[in-house]
């Protein structure tokens, strides 16, 4: 079925900009890709080195058996909450400003999850026996829960990324003029028929509802990896929500950064506006405070309980060897973001980005100061051994980050990073719909009944029929 | 768009699927390759027939019995010989580590000749024929030139019968210089000599004592016979309620021994004598002494008049006038109440025993301190009673020659043309002090030494004046070492003839220090030599054969085994003792023996030999208490508070008396007393006390990984010297735990890691002994040798070398 | 079914660490190089752990030989994702080296820090390889290892008593650490057998379990130091 | 095992016939072997049936050693069985002593929560052999007492260290090498004629040694040695060799064992003799002047002994005493009634205790001790319930009682020879 519009994205009108990254690639892309792939190959080399000589090439030791790999694992899984969770929540809440940011967020989720899982594999002493997890599973192990929940999450969020992509892929099939076969395959024969829209919307909303508990469970389970042991300052009931909050916190921060970069590089100022950053900045501020609340509650409880084993960890964090990292975390997760975001912002984008970078650094430190001090202060008196990552760990960490960025870039070269149909939809239909909705909040007779407030798909469906 | 996929789409789907399958296939393949790669690295241990054989440990003087498991030709595990009376199946970590000595990768693999200079040695591997030829030629030439006496044999290996062999060799060869480096209880041995007149056999029956006052004796960390001490310790704590032995450890630092004791009394360093005399003060003033013992078996307790009518101060007057409680409390910084309580407990729990003295392990201590401590035993009558201080009877000599090394030589009893290079007659104590060798070598008096043979000793490393020893070795034309590893001394040799390690040779050992019973263990080799090494004893036997004549006649043995057999025949001839047996049999034997019955399990020398091979050795399990004439061999035939030997010696050596700040004729010189404590010199505020830790007991064993790993558990330290310091002191200095820090004494400096330890006394720092080798194993050449920092005094007022309090400064 | 347990009498322990070396030699535990030891890569199934309290001169130090506690409720086996560690019917917490994926979750879950990880391929330099015990596998790199209570000795003991046609008696099976202890501070036996020495000692008022408040139910039981009861006269 | 099952087990073992069969065999075997089987061997010191060393192992293994000491080895909370009671005990006297003290011991064990161990008959036989052997050993003497004796007996007047008195008496410090009182006696015995003459010349009375005198003197002399001489021990004595010697040296010509005193010649089996071998030898010494006088009268030459011979002889005489002449069954029967045994141990099994008539012909000290020990606590409990006192047996009474039991309670058959 030939399409006469192929290769003419400008036919999309104003939204043609969104296809621009796919249609044209600048040389700087390749330069950057090369640099990033350099990091990737270095990480690969580091991993081979580690495989050859053993985990002794890392800075790990007795009793600090876990280090930056596990920190990365928790961190990456945390960031993965950027997308799915945020976009799902915003979708369910009908937050209209979501339309241009959901895609960017969801991609983060899917891609970063691979690195979360990768971190675990890299951390294994015998990755060659990885499949033992399937052959001899022990369902009592929180690590196995993790395996289950992360893979479920990966599946769910991939679907959740893919579903809203379908109309856009169809657009690409029809207009991009590149990789048509590839797009055709992925478009699954999307024609934009009302039935297809109905099914798609249904599916998206089901996934949006599904993905939230899955996402929350993932990070809760990650926290349980620590919380289920009896180790001081790991064995804490608050860890589930604490980790979830931290995850969303870092997720928002990474989303802000990703958006700012996309906006800058692909000239999407029209789509990713200051208001988006303002809203996300507010969200980040809220989570900074929420995060602080949890941190405070956690540490105050520990201090007040005065269990010597816990206190040893507590003091090593607050006043001991890990104090610089701990207070660095407080600075970067609380002081800087709150300081920046709480002020009236003249340049919301820049301040949001600065705050986000700070939060990302801080959240990595937070993961680090959760994992290491506990291990370094076991109940049994032990030699004071300090942990610091070696080049292998740093290389793999950097390589993972670089590869993630690379893959993200590559994604933008194949798929629109801003959801075209959602933006179109917002432009064309949302205004009236919102007006009606707002009216429904106000005193007076219901315009279209209360039902649509609960289930937004109904009016959308009716609206979209005209578009197709 | 049709609901059915077209051909292209179909191909795409199939292709995607294929790609997926291929990817996972490759992944699985990769995983299995990886698995195979790692599996190929796995170490597979060959199996073989299992066997057990006996041996003897010689890593410390205790000579515990070993039971070694062999698989095929490999020795794979060392355990204790359950029949051996010293260890009864237990072992300390050192004994277990014997395997790593045997299979140490840095052992010398063949004889080495120095083809470079002494300063810059270059080692060339030579054949045994060549090596033997060189040794024999040198020794023969010296003998032909009538210089046989100028050959010096320095031995540091523990054992007994081997020493007899060496002595026989040098007696026949014509050298009086068969020296031994000693076993680390020099101060106690000196006190025994000065107060009881016995030259050998410091023995304590720790197991049956009910109250043990240990003055800086690291009972659980290498003092005497560690394993039998530990057994005694275990039996104290096993006792039924109310009968537990109280173990009081008195020392400045809380050592592991102090930590395991029932009480630790922190004492100002070097004031052991004062504390002992303070306790004596309480015993005397409160009438807690054993007056009958004092009256019948002691001399110099009360004031006395000599033949010329001159009156002398007795122990009692000295203590009452100069060691009043408050004085002692001030000197020792031990609370007055503690001293009082210790004295009352000591007197109230008999048999009570006091051991030790101010002694830095591996370096000689202060004789007066040891005398003061030993005097406490006399005050409560703990000599020659069960659970008291004993004198070990000598081993039966059989028909084979005099008692070996380090015993008193009868004046004029030598058959040598020349006197010994270290003139025992000049010194207070009747055994030669190897630390005087450098002086002798350098001064070439009484005669120049032409050759030095060093076996099992590393004086350059282990003597306080090691550097001097190294310098002095330059003056010796021919130096031979029998070291198994290239050690600090061997590095100065011309020829190294590597000795077998324990498990490769016929092993033997006599009673360990502080053990009260005569004992001789003998065991055959467990495994074939790993390298081209030879037993030093067999080397000498070969030399004797090669030299022929009277040498060959004196040593008509072709192997070490033959020699040992001949010695066992001597033991059999004495018609006493038993081969090792279970403790039950031993109890039976002891009971019968006490009643006067002796029922040995052997009836001929051959049978005894076979039993020894089967069980590990022979011993005499019964001690005859109260053989006063054996235990008290002083001129007065009594225990001498006032040592007449000291009196006699100080008269003839006024220069040492004056050096000690005394007037000649001062009675205090002959009585135990507290030496003056030196003040720290300007700029050196900290006192350095080297400490001995069990894994590196005697300052040896640093090359053994097993031992290095467990060297300092109390500060989580291993593989490296550490400097122990009190946290308060460190705070004042502004230094932190784990920092690398310089320790500098007027003699030298070294760098160690700082470890804060609450058990270290403020103002005192400690370095472990055994570190800081400069030669040898890759694992041993680490850390600082504290002996390179401490000052020593070859002749104290008591005429005995002792380590002086050494002050250091510490900086980053 | 026996339930193997160990009693360590802290009153008799001299902290000599013979048990540590005996364990290492028996079980082919490699000695790591000094540089690695410095980085905390030491492998010790059994360690003597010291704890210093107070300040000079009122200092006390407790030393404790710590093998794997062989908990009846071990935190480590619950967390292993691949069932590489478990508890045998006789109560020994075992480790299947061939299945372990090296995630080190168990090492972190163990409150006693008694599980060790092979950071490298085990190295036995030169002739040191000759001293290896053929009864115990040398662990490859990347897996977790731990005290097995010298399980191979149990196998051997069972075999030999079967040959002799008698049941396992006390003393037939003793781990290397217990066997070597010079002060006789370690006891080993069947906790289920009320007549066994360990079962009797466990009933002592001095008996306690290390970190028992964690609910791990260790089968290594310590006897407290006790103290000198004062100069009581001999009981009549 | 719980207390209940223990009781059940104990009650079950009251089923006599099965048990008697199992224990009878080894015991009768041992007794059949008698002295002949037990020589000195080359591995120990045994006087009587049973393995003394194995007995010692039993003594240690069953925990006796935790309270009882033997010769100073072991616990101190109960009497040292090597020394207490001080006098000689034959096998049946050991049983009697055990019997008499048992309730006290059981009570004490109960207080200390120690379960009384049980013994098999062979274990008990070994234990008896052990105790008997140990009790025959001389304790190391007290040097201080020895010193007093030395001056009191005026030994020092001739035997001075390096005494120059002529004719010279031997310097006793040479004798310090003797570790065994028997060898001391032997040495004196052989020198007696010379000494006797000298003493008579000086008007000294014949020195007699009581109790531990010889050991004490030895201990004293030992403290006087100048240098460490050899320790001269005796090799384990052989009662067999002693038996031969007893005839060969002509002792049997006058002395009897377990017979009646011939005129003036003591029966060497009587029990008025001391506990230890050394004291036994000393007794020989004490009586020797009298003996020599009568020997001279009968023109019998004075026998000379090597120290080994002396030891063997003493051992023979000593071992012989382990078995006593049979008791008087009539007295035994009376005892059985008087002590109240019969009120429970009713023939036919109608009493509360088991019927002892089945013991007929099988009673030995070891047997009695075994059953008393293993079932005693139950019996004691029952007796306490019935408020019966625990019977106490005096010397000899136990033998009589055994004789009575052996003949069967109904006394229908004559006694059997037990050896």
GROMACS .gro file of N, CA and C in nm, chain B residues 395-440:
model
  138
  863UNK      N    1   6.871  -3.481   8.123
  863UNK     CA    2   6.844  -3.604   8.049
  863UNK      C    3   6.952  -3.704   8.084
  864UNK      N    4   6.917  -3.830   8.090
  864UNK     CA    5   7.024  -3.927   8.112
  864UNK      C    6   7.124  -3.919   7.997
  865UNK      N    7   7.249  -3.917   8.030
  865UNK     CA    8   7.347  -3.899   7.925
  865UNK      C    9   7.387  -4.030   7.864
  866UNK      N   10   7.352  -4.137   7.932
  866UNK     CA   11   7.394  -4.266   7.881
  866UNK      C   12   7.545  -4.271   7.881
  867UNK      N   13   7.597  -4.343   7.787
  867UNK     CA   14   7.741  -4.358   7.784
  867UNK      C   15   7.802  -4.265   7.681
  868UNK      N   16   7.727  -4.163   7.645
  868UNK     CA   17   7.772  -4.089   7.528
  868UNK      C   18   7.804  -3.944   7.556
  869UNK      N   19   7.917  -3.923   7.612
  869UNK     CA   20   7.974  -3.789   7.614
  869UNK      C   21   7.907  -3.692   7.709
  870UNK      N   22   7.960  -3.575   7.712
  870UNK     CA   23   7.913  -3.476   7.808
  870UNK      C   24   7.782  -3.415   7.762
  871UNK      N   25   7.721  -3.342   7.850
  871UNK     CA   26   7.598  -3.272   7.819
  871UNK      C   27   7.629  -3.162   7.718
  872UNK      N   28   7.538  -3.141   7.626
  872UNK     CA   29   7.571  -3.053   7.514
  872UNK      C   30   7.573  -2.903   7.547
  873UNK      N   31   7.562  -2.832   7.440
  873UNK     CA   32   7.585  -2.687   7.438
  873UNK      C   33   7.534  -2.611   7.559
  874UNK      N   34   7.601  -2.504   7.586
  874UNK     CA   35   7.556  -2.406   7.684
  874UNK      C   36   7.561  -2.451   7.828
  875UNK      N   37   7.613  -2.563   7.856
  875UNK     CA   38   7.624  -2.598   7.997
  875UNK      C   39   7.757  -2.546   8.047
  876UNK      N   40   7.759  -2.542   8.173
  876UNK     CA   41   7.879  -2.491   8.236
  876UNK      C   42   7.996  -2.583   8.202
  877UNK      N   43   8.102  -2.522   8.170
  877UNK     CA   44   8.221  -2.605   8.145
  877UNK      C   45   8.299  -2.609   8.275
  878UNK      N   46   8.335  -2.727   8.309
  878UNK     CA   47   8.419  -2.740   8.428
  878UNK      C   48   8.548  -2.664   8.402
  879UNK      N   49   8.593  -2.584   8.497
  879UNK     CA   50   8.719  -2.514   8.474
  879UNK      C   51   8.828  -2.616   8.448
  880UNK      N   52   8.899  -2.593   8.344
  880UNK     CA   53   9.009  -2.683   8.309
  880UNK      C   54   8.960  -2.815   8.255
  881UNK      N   55   8.828  -2.825   8.235
  881UNK     CA   56   8.774  -2.953   8.190
  881UNK      C   57   8.785  -2.971   8.040
  882UNK      N   58   8.825  -2.871   7.968
  882UNK     CA   59   8.830  -2.885   7.823
  882UNK      C   60   8.958  -2.955   7.782
  883UNK      N   61   8.943  -3.025   7.671
  883UNK     CA   62   9.062  -3.091   7.621
  883UNK      C   63   9.119  -3.014   7.503
  884UNK      N   64   9.081  -2.887   7.495
  884UNK     CA   65   9.124  -2.809   7.381
  884UNK      C   66   9.250  -2.731   7.415
  885UNK      N   67   9.322  -2.708   7.307
  885UNK     CA   68   9.447  -2.635   7.324
  885UNK      C   69   9.419  -2.491   7.367
  886UNK      N   70   9.311  -2.435   7.315
  886UNK     CA   71   9.285  -2.294   7.340
  886UNK      C   72   9.152  -2.278   7.411
  887UNK      N   73   9.139  -2.168   7.481
  887UNK     CA   74   9.012  -2.144   7.547
  887UNK      C   75   8.911  -2.092   7.444
  888UNK      N   76   8.788  -2.089   7.487
  888UNK     CA   77   8.680  -2.047   7.398
  888UNK      C   78   8.698  -1.901   7.361
  889UNK      N   79   8.649  -1.867   7.245
  889UNK     CA   80   8.666  -1.731   7.196
  889UNK      C   81   8.587  -1.632   7.282
  890UNK      N   82   8.474  -1.678   7.333
  890UNK     CA   83   8.403  -1.597   7.431
  890UNK      C   84   8.438  -1.652   7.567
  891UNK      N   85   8.506  -1.575   7.644
  891UNK     CA   86   8.560  -1.630   7.768
  891UNK      C   87   8.455  -1.627   7.877
  892UNK      N   88   8.400  -1.745   7.900
  892UNK     CA   89   8.293  -1.759   7.998
  892UNK      C   90   8.342  -1.719   8.137
  893UNK      N   91   8.469  -1.746   8.160
  893UNK     CA   92   8.524  -1.719   8.293
  893UNK      C   93   8.508  -1.573   8.330
  894UNK      N   94   8.509  -1.487   8.228
  894UNK     CA   95   8.502  -1.344   8.255
  894UNK      C   96   8.362  -1.299   8.292
  895UNK      N   97   8.264  -1.376   8.248
  895UNK     CA   98   8.129  -1.323   8.269
  895UNK      C   99   8.067  -1.386   8.392
  896UNK      N  100   7.963  -1.322   8.433
  896UNK     CA  101   7.895  -1.363   8.555
  896UNK      C  102   7.829  -1.499   8.536
  897UNK      N  103   7.771  -1.515   8.421
  897UNK     CA  104   7.694  -1.636   8.398
  897UNK      C  105   7.779  -1.736   8.321
  898UNK      N  106   7.761  -1.862   8.345
  898UNK     CA  107   7.854  -1.959   8.291
  898UNK      C  108   7.823  -2.004   8.149
  899UNK      N  109   7.747  -1.929   8.077
  899UNK     CA  110   7.726  -1.970   7.940
  899UNK      C  111   7.764  -1.853   7.849
  900UNK      N  112   7.818  -1.886   7.733
  900UNK     CA  113   7.866  -1.780   7.645
  900UNK      C  114   7.750  -1.703   7.584
  901UNK      N  115   7.766  -1.574   7.578
  901UNK     CA  116   7.663  -1.487   7.525
  901UNK      C  117   7.702  -1.451   7.382
  902UNK      N  118   7.621  -1.499   7.289
  902UNK     CA  119   7.656  -1.482   7.147
  902UNK      C  120   7.662  -1.334   7.109
  903UNK      N  121   7.587  -1.251   7.182
  903UNK     CA  122   7.588  -1.109   7.144
  903UNK      C  123   7.725  -1.045   7.169
  904UNK      N  124   7.814  -1.119   7.235
  904UNK     CA  125   7.948  -1.064   7.253
  904UNK      C  126   8.040  -1.097   7.135
  905UNK      N  127   7.989  -1.180   7.045
  905UNK     CA  128   8.073  -1.221   6.932
  905UNK      C  129   8.127  -1.104   6.848
  906UNK      N  130   8.043  -1.007   6.811
  906UNK     CA  131   8.095  -0.900   6.726
  906UNK      C  132   8.220  -0.834   6.784
  907UNK      N  133   8.213  -0.808   6.913
  907UNK     CA  134   8.325  -0.745   6.982
  907UNK      C  135   8.450  -0.831   6.970
  908UNK      N  136   8.427  -0.962   6.990
  908UNK     CA  137   8.539  -1.055   6.985
  908UNK      C  138   8.597  -1.062   6.845
   0.00000   0.00000   0.00000
